[in-house]
Structure formats: structure tokens, C-alpha cells
Amino acid sequence: MTPPQQSANLRYHERLKQVLPGGVHYNFNMPWEEVPLHFVDGRRSRLFDMDGNEYLDLYARFGAMILGHGHEEYLEALQSAMRVLCVSHCDFDADPLELMRTHIPSAEMIRFGLSGTEILQAALRLARAYTGRNRFLRFENHYHGNADNIMGGRVADPANPVPVDFKGDYKGTDGRADNVMADQSYMLPWNDTERLEAFFREHAEELACAVTEPVCVNGGSIDPAPGFLEKLRSLCTEHGVVLIFDEMITGVRMGVGGAQRQLGVTPDLTTFGKAIGGGGVPVSALAGKREIMRLLEGKKVIHAGTYNGYPLGSAAVKATFEILSRNDEAVLHRMHDRASELQSILVAAAEAVGLPLIVQGPPGVASFHCCPQPLEHPGQYDFELMGKDIMVATALQRHGVLVSSVSRIYPNAQLSDDDLEFFQVRAEKALGEAKQSIDEIF
Ligand SMILES: Cc1ncc(COP(=O)(O)O)c(C=O)c1O
């Protein structure tokens, strides 16, 4: 690494901080916060910073860059869409929407938006309009965007499971509107079927919807316990509650049909974002049952946005689904295989230095954790474990490997054998250092 006094990264960061709060457009901590990095180029799976350092990019812009950097077919599709950059109602919409409908079980009708946060709020509004009820149910350590009513919090009194702010919340914020979480929602531990059933017995009639990540990636890439999503599905059906899957991360990363097709549980509404647009441009989507989605017709329920359905975004979704679905999702299968190899390399490197470390979750959305056994529910992902994971992420970054917050390994479609070799060499060095710092602190 370049010495700090000569670092172009650092000089640029100082300049940026004068006009950009914190020098970043984003608040959640990233591994490279310790040494601010600014990138000048990206090719396939690699990134290059202002000091000329090379990185393997397993951060992938919080999972969005599923095609890697500079994917030729994708770039060509975007370039040819530029001719109508700022026009609405062009002929770009039908193809991507029909492609999505073909692959995604819940997608009878679809609307596009821009961010995940915004599309999730649109889903809540639609569920409220459909049911005439106000509250929604969400789960501990899941993440559904940075809106006041849905970010962070924890339950203080299990007898009345409403989320409230607490000191030290990683996803808490000053400036939140008063009582907005407690007035609108309930929060339960995930993967606890007994609690879920008891809760529905008491509160189901208050619920417009239940929202869940189908695999809890934000809580540590935890798979649903056998039968949990099926039970949630049947309780929602029984009580007229809209079931929303937030597939912002799992959508396309687990397969073009999303987690729902893999897991065989179909929600009423699904939210997508990040990787559905290939990573180059922002697109989110709300997909769902015709009967519910049709409330968006005739201005009954408002979903609006200047750039909704912009041509470049629609072209990006079309190209992404075409590339990833071709030949029975061959690109995704190869990406998953390479991701599994990356995981084995990491586990072996940790074993070699005596650091307890596991990798869990489906290969497109997996996370590593510095513990001997996989986590079973997101509540287990506590500050101590997160602290250890961050130490591994930081050591990896020092050796040229970027992972996503906190310990997610996001593969992309262009991962190569060369990338695996690069990873092996860097991971072996990084894990030794990480073990040393973890032993000093914990
Ligand atoms: C599961 C999930 N839902 C919603 C969001 C919010 O999406 P965005 O950051 O595009 O607003 C995220 C972002 O990380 C997410 O992981």
C-alpha cells in the first residue's frame, strides 16, 4: 500500500470532504473506511484505485454489480438505449416486464421504480389499500431500506412487539419522526414458527402485510428454517394478510426466478432492486398478483416518480435477464460454482491460521462469520461477531479484496479462475493478520 503522505486516494478524500459530508454519499460503514478508497477504473471482477492498487471486487456495490465491470453485451444494450434517454412511453418496457413475468412466480404484473427503499414503501401502501389495515409485520435484523418507518429498532417488551429506537443501534438514526415505527409496525424474531403462530392468533386482523427477506442476507445470510416461510405463507393466506418478499438482494442473485422459485414459496408482492438492472443504472421493481397490482390503475393507489420506467433502466433489466437466463441460467450456475470455490478457499485459509470461520447462505448471497457454527436466526448476529467479521473484512481489503458490509461475498458473472488464484494468495495473507488482531481484542 502507498504510504499515507503520498497517497492520491487520501489527498482526493480530503478534497472531497470539503463538499461531501464524510467524503461518501452513504452512511453505513464499509470495510475500507479505515483507508478511504477512490476508484478510477473497473474491469471484469477487478477495481483499480487512485494509487494504482488492484482489488478483487466482491463488494459489487452492495450486490448490484452482478455482471461485473464493463460487461460487453450489457454495455452495448445500454449504449443503444441512449438514443431515447429522457423519453417516457417508449417501446422499451414490454420485453423486460415479460421476461420477469416468465421467470418470477409472483410476477403477474410489475411496476418499475428507482431505489429499493422507495419501492418497498410503494408495496406497503398497496398492501394497506388492498386490506384496509394499517400495520405491517417485519423481522429482527432484516433490512428494507432507509425510510423512517422500517429501518433498525428493536422490541423492548415482547408482550407488545413494536420496534423502538435504542442506543447504539447500527441501523438507528437521529431525526426519525416520533413513534413512526411503533405506530406502524410489529417486529418478531425470524425463523421462530411458534412465536409467529402465537402472534398471528393475537394480531393478524391488524396486519396489512408481512414483509421478509426470503433468505435473511442482511442478518448474516441465514436460510429460512424448514417450514418457516411456508407457515408464514399459510398464516397470511388464512388471515387475509399480504405477504411481501423483499428480494432486493436474492432476486436474480439466487436465480432469475428469485429466492421464491428456489424455495417454492410464492408471495403476494415482491420487491426487487440492485442487481435486476445489472449494476450500471438504478432500477427497482414491484411485482405481484394482478388483483393487488391493479389497484395502481386509475389512480386508486398512487405510485409515481419522474424517472419510473426510464428507457435506460428498462434496457438494463432486459439485458440483465437475457444474459443471466440464457441456456438454463448457465452464467449464474458458473458464478455460483466459482463463489463456492471462493468460500472453500476462505475457510481453508482461516483453518490454516486457527481462526474459527464459517461461510453460510446460498452461494450468490453468502456471508462469512468468525464463529464455529452457522447462525440459525438473525438475532445471533451480535456486535461481537460483527466486530470480528469486520476485522477479517478490513484485513482482506488491506490485501486487495473488497467484500460487502459486513461480511458478504458477492460474486459476479465474470469471475474467472485467475480471480480465484488472486483470492487464494491474498486471503492466506489477510487471514493471518485478522487472526492476530482478533486475538488482541477479543
Ligand atoms: C433487502 C433490502 N431491501 C431494501 C434495500 C434498500 O434498497 P436501496 O438501498 O436501493 O434503497 C436494501 C439495500 O441494501 C436491501 O438489502
CSV table of C-alpha atoms and ligand atoms in Angstrom, one decimal:
chain,number,residue,atom,x,y,z
A,1,MET,CA,0.0,0.0,0.0
A,2,THR,CA,1.1,3.6,-0.7
A,3,PRO,CA,2.4,5.5,2.4
A,4,PRO,CA,-0.3,7.9,3.6
A,5,GLN,CA,1.7,11.1,2.8
A,6,GLN,CA,2.0,10.1,-0.8
A,7,SER,CA,-1.5,8.7,-1.3
A,8,ALA,CA,-3.6,10.2,-4.1
A,9,ASN,CA,-6.6,8.4,-2.5
A,10,LEU,CA,-6.1,10.3,0.7
A,11,ARG,CA,-5.5,13.6,-0.9
A,12,TYR,CA,-8.6,13.2,-3.0
A,13,HIS,CA,-10.6,12.2,0.0
A,14,GLU,CA,-9.5,15.4,1.9
A,15,ARG,CA,-10.6,17.5,-1.1
A,16,LEU,CA,-13.9,15.7,-1.3
A,17,LYS,CA,-14.7,16.0,2.4
A,18,GLN,CA,-14.9,19.8,2.0
A,19,VAL,CA,-18.0,19.5,-0.2
A,20,LEU,CA,-19.3,16.0,0.6
A,21,PRO,CA,-20.3,15.1,4.2
A,22,GLY,CA,-17.9,12.4,5.3
A,23,GLY,CA,-16.5,12.1,1.8
A,24,VAL,CA,-19.1,9.5,0.9
A,25,HIS,CA,-22.7,9.5,-0.4
A,26,TYR,CA,-23.7,6.8,2.1
A,27,ASN,CA,-23.6,6.2,5.8
A,28,PHE,CA,-23.3,2.5,6.6
A,29,ASN,CA,-19.7,1.6,7.4
A,30,MET,CA,-17.6,-0.1,4.8
A,31,PRO,CA,-14.5,-2.2,5.4
A,32,TRP,CA,-12.4,0.4,3.6
A,33,GLU,CA,-13.5,3.2,5.9
A,34,GLU,CA,-10.1,2.8,7.6
A,35,VAL,CA,-8.3,3.8,4.3
A,36,PRO,CA,-10.7,5.8,2.0
A,37,LEU,CA,-10.5,4.3,-1.5
A,38,HIS,CA,-11.5,6.1,-4.7
A,39,PHE,CA,-11.6,4.1,-7.9
A,40,VAL,CA,-10.6,5.2,-11.3
A,41,ASP,CA,-11.2,2.0,-13.3
A,42,GLY,CA,-13.0,-1.3,-13.2
A,43,ARG,CA,-12.5,-4.4,-15.5
A,44,ARG,CA,-14.4,-7.6,-15.1
A,45,SER,CA,-14.0,-8.5,-11.4
A,46,ARG,CA,-11.3,-6.1,-10.6
A,47,LEU,CA,-11.2,-2.4,-9.4
A,48,PHE,CA,-8.2,0.0,-9.5
A,49,ASP,CA,-7.8,2.9,-7.1
A,50,MET,CA,-6.2,6.3,-7.4
A,51,ASP,CA,-2.9,4.9,-6.1
A,52,GLY,CA,-2.8,2.2,-8.7
A,53,ASN,CA,-3.8,-0.6,-6.3
A,54,GLU,CA,-5.8,-3.5,-7.7
A,55,TYR,CA,-8.7,-5.1,-5.9
A,56,LEU,CA,-10.9,-8.2,-6.4
A,57,ASP,CA,-14.4,-6.7,-6.2
A,58,LEU,CA,-16.6,-9.0,-4.1
A,59,TYR,CA,-18.3,-5.9,-2.7
A,60,ALA,CA,-20.1,-5.4,-6.1
A,61,ARG,CA,-21.8,-2.2,-5.0
A,62,PHE,CA,-23.8,-3.8,-2.2
A,63,GLY,CA,-24.6,-6.7,-4.5
A,64,ALA,CA,-25.8,-4.7,-7.5
A,65,MET,CA,-22.9,-5.4,-9.9
A,66,ILE,CA,-23.9,-8.9,-10.8
A,67,LEU,CA,-22.4,-8.6,-14.3
A,68,GLY,CA,-19.0,-7.4,-13.2
A,69,HIS,CA,-17.4,-4.3,-14.7
A,70,GLY,CA,-17.5,-3.5,-18.4
A,71,HIS,CA,-19.7,-6.4,-19.5
A,72,GLU,CA,-19.7,-6.0,-23.3
A,73,GLU,CA,-23.2,-7.2,-24.1
A,74,TYR,CA,-24.7,-5.2,-21.3
A,75,LEU,CA,-22.8,-2.0,-22.3
A,76,GLU,CA,-23.9,-2.4,-25.9
A,77,ALA,CA,-27.6,-2.7,-24.7
A,78,LEU,CA,-27.2,0.5,-22.6
A,79,GLN,CA,-25.5,2.4,-25.5
A,80,SER,CA,-28.2,1.6,-27.9
A,81,ALA,CA,-30.9,2.7,-25.4
A,82,MET,CA,-29.2,6.1,-25.0
A,83,ARG,CA,-31.0,7.5,-28.1
A,84,VAL,CA,-34.2,8.0,-26.1
A,85,LEU,CA,-32.5,8.7,-22.8
A,86,CYS,CA,-35.1,11.1,-21.4
A,87,VAL,CA,-38.4,10.0,-23.0
A,88,SER,CA,-41.2,8.2,-21.3
A,89,HIS,CA,-43.7,5.8,-23.0
A,90,CYS,CA,-41.1,4.4,-25.4
A,91,ASP,CA,-41.0,0.8,-26.8
A,92,PHE,CA,-38.6,-0.5,-24.1
A,93,ASP,CA,-40.9,-1.8,-21.5
A,94,ALA,CA,-42.7,-4.9,-22.7
A,95,ASP,CA,-39.7,-7.1,-23.2
A,96,PRO,CA,-38.1,-6.8,-19.7
A,97,LEU,CA,-41.6,-7.0,-18.0
A,98,GLU,CA,-42.5,-10.1,-19.9
A,99,LEU,CA,-39.1,-11.6,-19.2
A,100,MET,CA,-39.6,-11.0,-15.5
A,101,ARG,CA,-43.1,-12.5,-15.6
A,102,THR,CA,-41.8,-15.6,-17.3
A,103,HIS,CA,-39.3,-16.4,-14.6
A,104,ILE,CA,-40.7,-15.0,-11.3
A,105,PRO,CA,-43.6,-16.9,-9.9
A,106,SER,CA,-45.3,-14.0,-8.2
A,107,ALA,CA,-44.9,-11.5,-11.0
A,108,GLU,CA,-48.3,-11.4,-12.7
A,109,MET,CA,-47.9,-7.6,-13.1
A,110,ILE,CA,-44.9,-5.3,-12.5
A,111,ARG,CA,-44.1,-1.6,-12.0
A,112,PHE,CA,-40.6,-0.1,-12.1
A,113,GLY,CA,-39.1,2.4,-9.7
A,114,LEU,CA,-35.6,3.5,-8.9
A,115,SER,CA,-34.5,2.6,-5.4
A,116,GLY,CA,-35.2,-0.3,-3.1
A,117,THR,CA,-36.3,2.0,-0.3
A,118,GLU,CA,-38.9,3.7,-2.4
A,119,ILE,CA,-40.4,0.5,-4.0
A,120,LEU,CA,-40.7,-1.1,-0.6
A,121,GLN,CA,-42.8,1.9,0.6
A,122,ALA,CA,-44.9,1.5,-2.5
A,123,ALA,CA,-45.5,-2.1,-1.6
A,124,LEU,CA,-46.6,-1.1,1.9
A,125,ARG,CA,-49.0,1.5,0.5
A,126,LEU,CA,-50.5,-1.0,-1.9
A,127,ALA,CA,-51.0,-3.7,0.8
A,128,ARG,CA,-52.7,-1.1,3.1
A,129,ALA,CA,-55.0,-0.1,0.3
A,130,TYR,CA,-55.8,-3.7,-0.6
A,131,THR,CA,-56.6,-4.8,3.0
A,132,GLY,CA,-57.8,-1.5,4.5
A,133,ARG,CA,-55.5,-2.2,7.5
A,134,ASN,CA,-52.6,-0.1,8.8
A,135,ARG,CA,-49.8,-2.1,10.4
A,136,PHE,CA,-47.1,-4.3,8.9
A,137,LEU,CA,-45.0,-7.1,10.4
A,138,ARG,CA,-41.3,-7.2,9.9
A,139,PHE,CA,-38.5,-9.3,11.4
A,140,GLU,CA,-35.4,-8.6,13.6
A,141,ASN,CA,-32.2,-7.8,11.7
A,142,HIS,CA,-33.8,-7.7,8.3
A,143,TYR,CA,-33.2,-4.5,6.3
A,144,HIS,CA,-35.8,-3.0,3.9
A,145,GLY,CA,-34.3,0.4,3.1
A,146,ASN,CA,-33.6,3.6,5.0
A,147,ALA,CA,-37.1,5.0,5.4
A,148,ASP,CA,-38.1,6.2,9.0
A,149,ASN,CA,-40.8,3.6,9.4
A,150,ILE,CA,-38.7,0.5,8.7
A,151,MET,CA,-35.1,0.9,9.5
A,152,GLY,CA,-33.5,-0.6,12.6
A,153,GLY,CA,-35.1,-0.6,16.0
A,154,ARG,CA,-35.7,-3.5,18.5
A,155,VAL,CA,-38.5,-4.8,20.6
A,156,ALA,CA,-38.3,-3.6,24.3
A,157,ASP,CA,-41.4,-5.5,25.5
A,158,PRO,CA,-42.1,-8.9,23.9
A,159,ALA,CA,-45.7,-8.7,25.2
A,160,ASN,CA,-46.1,-5.8,22.8
A,161,PRO,CA,-43.7,-6.5,20.0
A,162,VAL,CA,-43.4,-3.0,18.5
A,163,PRO,CA,-39.9,-1.8,17.4
A,164,VAL,CA,-38.4,1.2,19.1
A,165,ASP,CA,-35.2,3.1,18.8
A,166,PHE,CA,-32.3,2.1,21.1
A,167,LYS,CA,-28.9,3.5,21.9
A,168,GLY,CA,-26.1,2.1,19.7
A,169,ASP,CA,-28.4,0.7,17.0
A,170,TYR,CA,-26.3,0.1,14.0
A,171,LYS,CA,-29.3,0.9,11.8
A,172,GLY,CA,-30.7,3.7,14.0
A,173,THR,CA,-30.7,7.3,13.2
A,174,ASP,CA,-31.2,10.7,14.8
A,175,GLY,CA,-34.0,12.7,13.2
A,176,ARG,CA,-36.6,10.0,12.8
A,177,ALA,CA,-40.2,11.1,13.1
A,178,ASP,CA,-41.6,10.4,16.5
A,179,ASN,CA,-43.2,6.9,17.1
A,180,VAL,CA,-43.2,6.1,13.4
A,181,MET,CA,-42.0,2.5,13.9
A,182,ALA,CA,-44.2,1.8,17.0
A,183,ASP,CA,-47.3,3.3,15.3
A,184,GLN,CA,-47.0,1.3,12.1
A,185,SER,CA,-45.3,-2.0,12.7
A,186,TYR,CA,-44.6,-5.1,14.8
A,187,MET,CA,-41.3,-6.9,14.8
A,188,LEU,CA,-40.7,-10.6,15.6
A,189,PRO,CA,-37.6,-12.8,15.7
A,190,TRP,CA,-37.2,-14.6,12.4
A,191,ASN,CA,-37.3,-18.4,12.0
A,192,ASP,CA,-39.3,-18.8,15.1
A,193,THR,CA,-42.5,-20.5,13.9
A,194,GLU,CA,-44.1,-20.8,17.4
A,195,ARG,CA,-43.8,-17.1,18.1
A,196,LEU,CA,-45.1,-16.4,14.6
A,197,GLU,CA,-48.2,-18.5,15.2
A,198,ALA,CA,-48.9,-17.0,18.6
A,199,PHE,CA,-48.5,-13.5,17.2
A,200,PHE,CA,-50.9,-14.2,14.3
A,201,ARG,CA,-53.5,-15.5,16.8
A,202,GLU,CA,-53.5,-12.2,18.6
A,203,HIS,CA,-52.7,-9.6,16.0
A,204,ALA,CA,-53.4,-10.9,12.5
A,205,GLU,CA,-56.5,-8.7,12.0
A,206,GLU,CA,-54.4,-5.6,12.4
A,207,LEU,CA,-52.0,-6.5,9.7
A,208,ALA,CA,-52.0,-5.2,6.1
A,209,CYS,CA,-48.9,-7.2,5.3
A,210,ALA,CA,-45.9,-9.1,6.5
A,211,VAL,CA,-42.5,-8.3,4.9
A,212,THR,CA,-39.5,-10.6,5.0
A,213,GLU,CA,-36.2,-11.2,3.1
A,214,PRO,CA,-36.8,-14.8,2.0
A,215,VAL,CA,-33.1,-15.6,2.9
A,216,CYS,CA,-32.1,-13.1,5.6
A,217,VAL,CA,-29.0,-11.8,3.9
A,218,ASN,CA,-28.8,-8.6,6.0
A,219,GLY,CA,-28.9,-10.6,9.2
A,220,GLY,CA,-25.9,-12.7,8.1
A,221,SER,CA,-27.1,-14.7,5.1
A,222,ILE,CA,-29.4,-17.0,7.1
A,223,ASP,CA,-31.6,-19.6,5.3
A,224,PRO,CA,-35.2,-19.9,6.4
A,225,ALA,CA,-35.7,-22.7,8.9
A,226,PRO,CA,-37.5,-25.7,7.3
A,227,GLY,CA,-41.2,-24.8,7.1
A,228,PHE,CA,-40.9,-21.2,8.4
A,229,LEU,CA,-41.7,-19.4,5.1
A,230,GLU,CA,-44.4,-22.0,4.3
A,231,LYS,CA,-46.0,-21.3,7.7
A,232,LEU,CA,-45.8,-17.5,7.1
A,233,ARG,CA,-47.4,-18.1,3.7
A,234,SER,CA,-50.3,-20.1,5.1
A,235,LEU,CA,-51.0,-17.7,8.0
A,236,CYS,CA,-51.1,-14.7,5.7
A,237,THR,CA,-53.5,-16.5,3.4
A,238,GLU,CA,-55.7,-17.6,6.3
A,239,HIS,CA,-55.9,-14.1,7.7
A,240,GLY,CA,-56.0,-12.0,4.6
A,241,VAL,CA,-52.6,-10.5,5.2
A,242,VAL,CA,-50.5,-9.6,2.1
A,243,LEU,CA,-47.2,-11.5,2.1
A,244,ILE,CA,-44.3,-9.4,0.7
A,245,PHE,CA,-40.9,-10.9,-0.1
A,246,ASP,CA,-38.1,-8.3,-0.2
A,247,GLU,CA,-35.9,-9.8,-2.9
A,248,MET,CA,-33.7,-6.8,-3.3
A,249,ILE,CA,-30.6,-9.0,-2.8
A,250,THR,CA,-31.8,-12.5,-3.5
A,251,GLY,CA,-33.7,-11.6,-6.7
A,252,VAL,CA,-31.6,-12.7,-9.7
A,253,ARG,CA,-28.5,-13.4,-7.4
A,254,MET,CA,-30.1,-16.7,-6.4
A,255,GLY,CA,-31.6,-17.3,-9.8
A,256,VAL,CA,-33.7,-15.3,-12.3
A,257,GLY,CA,-36.8,-16.6,-10.6
A,258,GLY,CA,-35.6,-15.2,-7.3
A,259,ALA,CA,-35.5,-17.0,-3.9
A,260,GLN,CA,-39.2,-17.6,-4.3
A,261,ARG,CA,-38.7,-20.0,-7.2
A,262,GLN,CA,-35.8,-21.8,-5.5
A,263,LEU,CA,-37.7,-22.1,-2.2
A,264,GLY,CA,-41.1,-22.9,-3.7
A,265,VAL,CA,-43.0,-20.3,-1.7
A,266,THR,CA,-44.8,-17.6,-3.7
A,267,PRO,CA,-45.6,-14.2,-2.0
A,268,ASP,CA,-48.4,-11.9,-3.0
A,269,LEU,CA,-46.0,-9.0,-3.7
A,270,THR,CA,-42.2,-8.9,-4.3
A,271,THR,CA,-39.8,-6.0,-4.3
A,272,PHE,CA,-36.6,-6.1,-6.4
A,273,GLY,CA,-33.7,-3.7,-6.9
A,274,LYS,CA,-29.9,-3.7,-7.0
A,275,ALA,CA,-28.9,-6.5,-9.5
A,276,ILE,CA,-32.0,-6.6,-11.6
A,277,GLY,CA,-30.6,-3.6,-13.5
A,278,GLY,CA,-27.2,-5.2,-13.9
A,279,GLY,CA,-25.5,-2.7,-11.6
A,280,GLY,CA,-24.8,0.1,-14.1
A,281,VAL,CA,-28.1,2.0,-13.6
A,282,PRO,CA,-30.7,2.2,-10.8
A,283,VAL,CA,-33.9,0.2,-11.2
A,284,SER,CA,-36.2,-1.3,-8.7
A,285,ALA,CA,-39.4,-3.2,-9.3
A,286,LEU,CA,-42.7,-4.1,-7.5
A,287,ALA,CA,-44.2,-7.3,-8.8
A,288,GLY,CA,-47.3,-9.1,-7.7
A,289,LYS,CA,-50.7,-10.6,-8.1
A,290,ARG,CA,-52.8,-9.0,-10.7
A,291,GLU,CA,-55.7,-8.5,-8.3
A,292,ILE,CA,-53.5,-6.3,-6.0
A,293,MET,CA,-51.4,-4.6,-8.7
A,294,ARG,CA,-54.5,-3.5,-10.5
A,295,LEU,CA,-55.2,-1.1,-7.6
A,296,LEU,CA,-52.4,1.0,-9.3
A,297,GLU,CA,-54.7,1.5,-12.3
A,298,GLY,CA,-57.0,4.6,-12.3
A,299,LYS,CA,-55.0,6.5,-9.7
A,300,LYS,CA,-56.6,4.4,-6.9
A,301,VAL,CA,-53.3,3.9,-5.3
A,302,ILE,CA,-50.5,6.3,-6.2
A,303,HIS,CA,-47.1,5.1,-7.3
A,304,ALA,CA,-45.3,7.9,-9.1
A,305,GLY,CA,-41.7,9.0,-9.9
A,306,THR,CA,-40.3,11.2,-12.6
A,307,TYR,CA,-37.9,8.5,-13.8
A,308,ASN,CA,-40.0,5.4,-13.2
A,309,GLY,CA,-39.7,3.2,-16.3
A,310,TYR,CA,-36.9,5.2,-17.9
A,311,PRO,CA,-35.6,3.7,-21.1
A,312,LEU,CA,-32.1,3.1,-20.0
A,313,GLY,CA,-33.3,1.3,-16.9
A,314,SER,CA,-35.7,-0.9,-18.8
A,315,ALA,CA,-33.0,-1.7,-21.3
A,316,ALA,CA,-30.7,-2.7,-18.4
A,317,VAL,CA,-33.3,-5.0,-16.9
A,318,LYS,CA,-33.9,-6.6,-20.3
A,319,ALA,CA,-30.1,-7.2,-20.9
A,320,THR,CA,-29.5,-8.5,-17.4
A,321,PHE,CA,-32.4,-11.0,-17.6
A,322,GLU,CA,-31.3,-12.1,-21.1
A,323,ILE,CA,-27.7,-12.6,-20.1
A,324,LEU,CA,-28.5,-14.4,-16.9
A,325,SER,CA,-31.4,-16.6,-18.1
A,326,ARG,CA,-29.7,-17.8,-21.3
A,327,ASN,CA,-29.0,-21.6,-21.6
A,328,ASP,CA,-30.8,-22.5,-18.4
A,329,GLU,CA,-29.1,-19.8,-16.4
A,330,ALA,CA,-25.6,-21.1,-17.3
A,331,VAL,CA,-23.9,-17.9,-16.3
A,332,LEU,CA,-25.5,-18.0,-12.9
A,333,HIS,CA,-24.6,-21.6,-12.4
A,334,ARG,CA,-20.9,-20.9,-13.2
A,335,MET,CA,-21.0,-17.9,-11.0
A,336,HIS,CA,-22.3,-19.9,-8.1
A,337,ASP,CA,-19.7,-22.6,-8.7
A,338,ARG,CA,-16.9,-20.1,-8.6
A,339,ALA,CA,-18.4,-18.5,-5.5
A,340,SER,CA,-18.4,-21.9,-3.7
A,341,GLU,CA,-14.7,-22.2,-4.6
A,342,LEU,CA,-14.0,-18.8,-3.1
A,343,GLN,CA,-15.8,-19.9,0.0
A,344,SER,CA,-13.7,-23.1,0.3
A,345,ILE,CA,-10.5,-21.0,-0.1
A,346,LEU,CA,-11.5,-18.6,2.6
A,347,VAL,CA,-12.5,-21.4,5.0
A,348,ALA,CA,-9.2,-23.3,4.3
A,349,ALA,CA,-7.2,-20.1,4.9
A,350,ALA,CA,-8.9,-19.5,8.2
A,351,GLU,CA,-8.4,-23.1,9.3
A,352,ALA,CA,-4.7,-22.8,8.4
A,353,VAL,CA,-4.3,-20.0,11.0
A,354,GLY,CA,-6.6,-21.5,13.6
A,355,LEU,CA,-9.4,-18.9,13.2
A,356,PRO,CA,-12.9,-20.3,13.6
A,357,LEU,CA,-14.8,-19.2,10.4
A,358,ILE,CA,-17.8,-20.5,8.5
A,359,VAL,CA,-19.5,-19.4,5.3
A,360,GLN,CA,-23.3,-19.6,5.1
A,361,GLY,CA,-26.1,-18.9,2.8
A,362,PRO,CA,-26.7,-19.6,-0.9
A,363,PRO,CA,-23.5,-19.0,-3.0
A,364,GLY,CA,-24.7,-15.8,-4.7
A,365,VAL,CA,-25.5,-14.1,-1.4
A,366,ALA,CA,-23.3,-15.8,1.2
A,367,SER,CA,-21.6,-14.3,4.2
A,368,PHE,CA,-18.6,-15.4,6.3
A,369,HIS,CA,-18.7,-15.3,10.1
A,370,CYS,CA,-16.0,-15.8,12.7
A,371,CYS,CA,-17.7,-18.5,14.6
A,372,PRO,CA,-17.6,-22.3,14.6
A,373,GLN,CA,-21.3,-23.0,13.6
A,374,PRO,CA,-23.6,-21.3,11.1
A,375,LEU,CA,-26.1,-18.8,12.6
A,376,GLU,CA,-29.7,-20.1,12.8
A,377,HIS,CA,-31.5,-16.8,13.3
A,378,PRO,CA,-30.6,-13.1,12.7
A,379,GLY,CA,-30.7,-12.2,16.4
A,380,GLN,CA,-27.4,-14.2,16.8
A,381,TYR,CA,-25.6,-11.7,14.6
A,382,ASP,CA,-24.5,-9.5,17.6
A,383,PHE,CA,-21.9,-6.7,17.9
A,384,GLU,CA,-19.1,-9.0,19.0
A,385,LEU,CA,-19.4,-11.3,16.0
A,386,MET,CA,-19.9,-8.3,13.7
A,387,GLY,CA,-16.7,-6.8,15.1
A,388,LYS,CA,-14.7,-9.9,14.4
A,389,ASP,CA,-16.1,-10.2,10.9
A,390,ILE,CA,-15.2,-6.5,10.2
A,391,MET,CA,-11.6,-7.3,11.2
A,392,VAL,CA,-11.4,-10.0,8.6
A,393,ALA,CA,-13.1,-7.7,6.0
A,394,THR,CA,-10.6,-5.0,6.8
A,395,ALA,CA,-7.6,-7.3,6.6
A,396,LEU,CA,-8.9,-8.6,3.2
A,397,GLN,CA,-9.2,-5.0,2.0
A,398,ARG,CA,-5.6,-4.3,3.0
A,399,HIS,CA,-4.6,-7.3,0.8
A,400,GLY,CA,-6.7,-6.2,-2.2
A,401,VAL,CA,-10.0,-8.0,-1.7
A,402,LEU,CA,-13.2,-6.0,-1.1
A,403,VAL,CA,-16.2,-7.6,0.5
A,404,SER,CA,-19.6,-6.0,1.2
A,405,SER,CA,-20.9,-4.9,4.6
A,406,VAL,CA,-20.3,-6.6,6.8
A,407,SER,CA,-19.0,-9.9,5.6
A,408,ARG,CA,-20.8,-10.6,2.4
A,409,ILE,CA,-19.2,-12.2,-0.6
A,410,TYR,CA,-20.9,-11.1,-3.8
A,411,PRO,CA,-19.7,-12.9,-6.8
A,412,ASN,CA,-20.3,-11.6,-10.4
A,413,ALA,CA,-20.8,-13.2,-13.8
A,414,GLN,CA,-17.2,-12.5,-14.9
A,415,LEU,CA,-15.4,-14.2,-12.0
A,416,SER,CA,-12.5,-16.2,-13.5
A,417,ASP,CA,-10.0,-18.9,-12.5
A,418,ASP,CA,-7.5,-16.1,-12.3
A,419,ASP,CA,-9.7,-14.3,-9.7
A,420,LEU,CA,-9.7,-17.5,-7.6
A,421,GLU,CA,-5.9,-17.6,-7.7
A,422,PHE,CA,-5.7,-13.9,-6.8
A,423,PHE,CA,-8.1,-14.6,-3.9
A,424,GLN,CA,-6.2,-17.6,-2.6
A,425,VAL,CA,-2.9,-15.7,-2.4
A,426,ARG,CA,-4.5,-12.6,-0.8
A,427,ALA,CA,-6.8,-14.5,1.6
A,428,GLU,CA,-3.9,-16.5,3.0
A,429,LYS,CA,-2.0,-13.4,4.0
A,430,ALA,CA,-5.1,-11.5,5.2
A,431,LEU,CA,-6.4,-14.2,7.5
A,432,GLY,CA,-3.1,-14.5,9.4
A,433,GLU,CA,-3.3,-10.8,10.2
A,434,ALA,CA,-7.0,-10.9,11.0
A,435,LYS,CA,-6.4,-13.7,13.5
A,436,GLN,CA,-3.8,-11.7,15.2
A,437,SER,CA,-5.9,-8.6,15.6
A,438,ILE,CA,-9.0,-10.6,16.7
A,439,ASP,CA,-6.8,-12.4,19.4
A,440,GLU,CA,-5.6,-9.0,20.6
A,441,ILE,CA,-9.1,-7.5,21.1
A,442,PHE,CA,-11.4,-10.4,21.9
B,1,LIG,C1,-33.2,-6.4,1.4
B,1,LIG,C2,-33.1,-5.0,1.1
B,1,LIG,N1,-34.2,-4.2,0.9
B,1,LIG,C3,-34.2,-2.9,0.6
B,1,LIG,C4,-33.0,-2.3,0.5
B,1,LIG,C5,-32.9,-0.8,0.1
B,1,LIG,O1,-32.5,-0.6,-1.2
B,1,LIG,P1,-31.9,0.8,-1.7
B,1,LIG,O2,-30.6,0.9,-1.0
B,1,LIG,O3,-31.8,0.6,-3.2
B,1,LIG,O4,-32.8,1.8,-1.2
B,1,LIG,C6,-31.8,-3.0,0.6
B,1,LIG,C7,-30.5,-2.3,0.5
B,1,LIG,O5,-29.4,-2.8,0.9
B,1,LIG,C8,-31.8,-4.4,1.0
B,1,LIG,O6,-30.7,-5.1,1.2
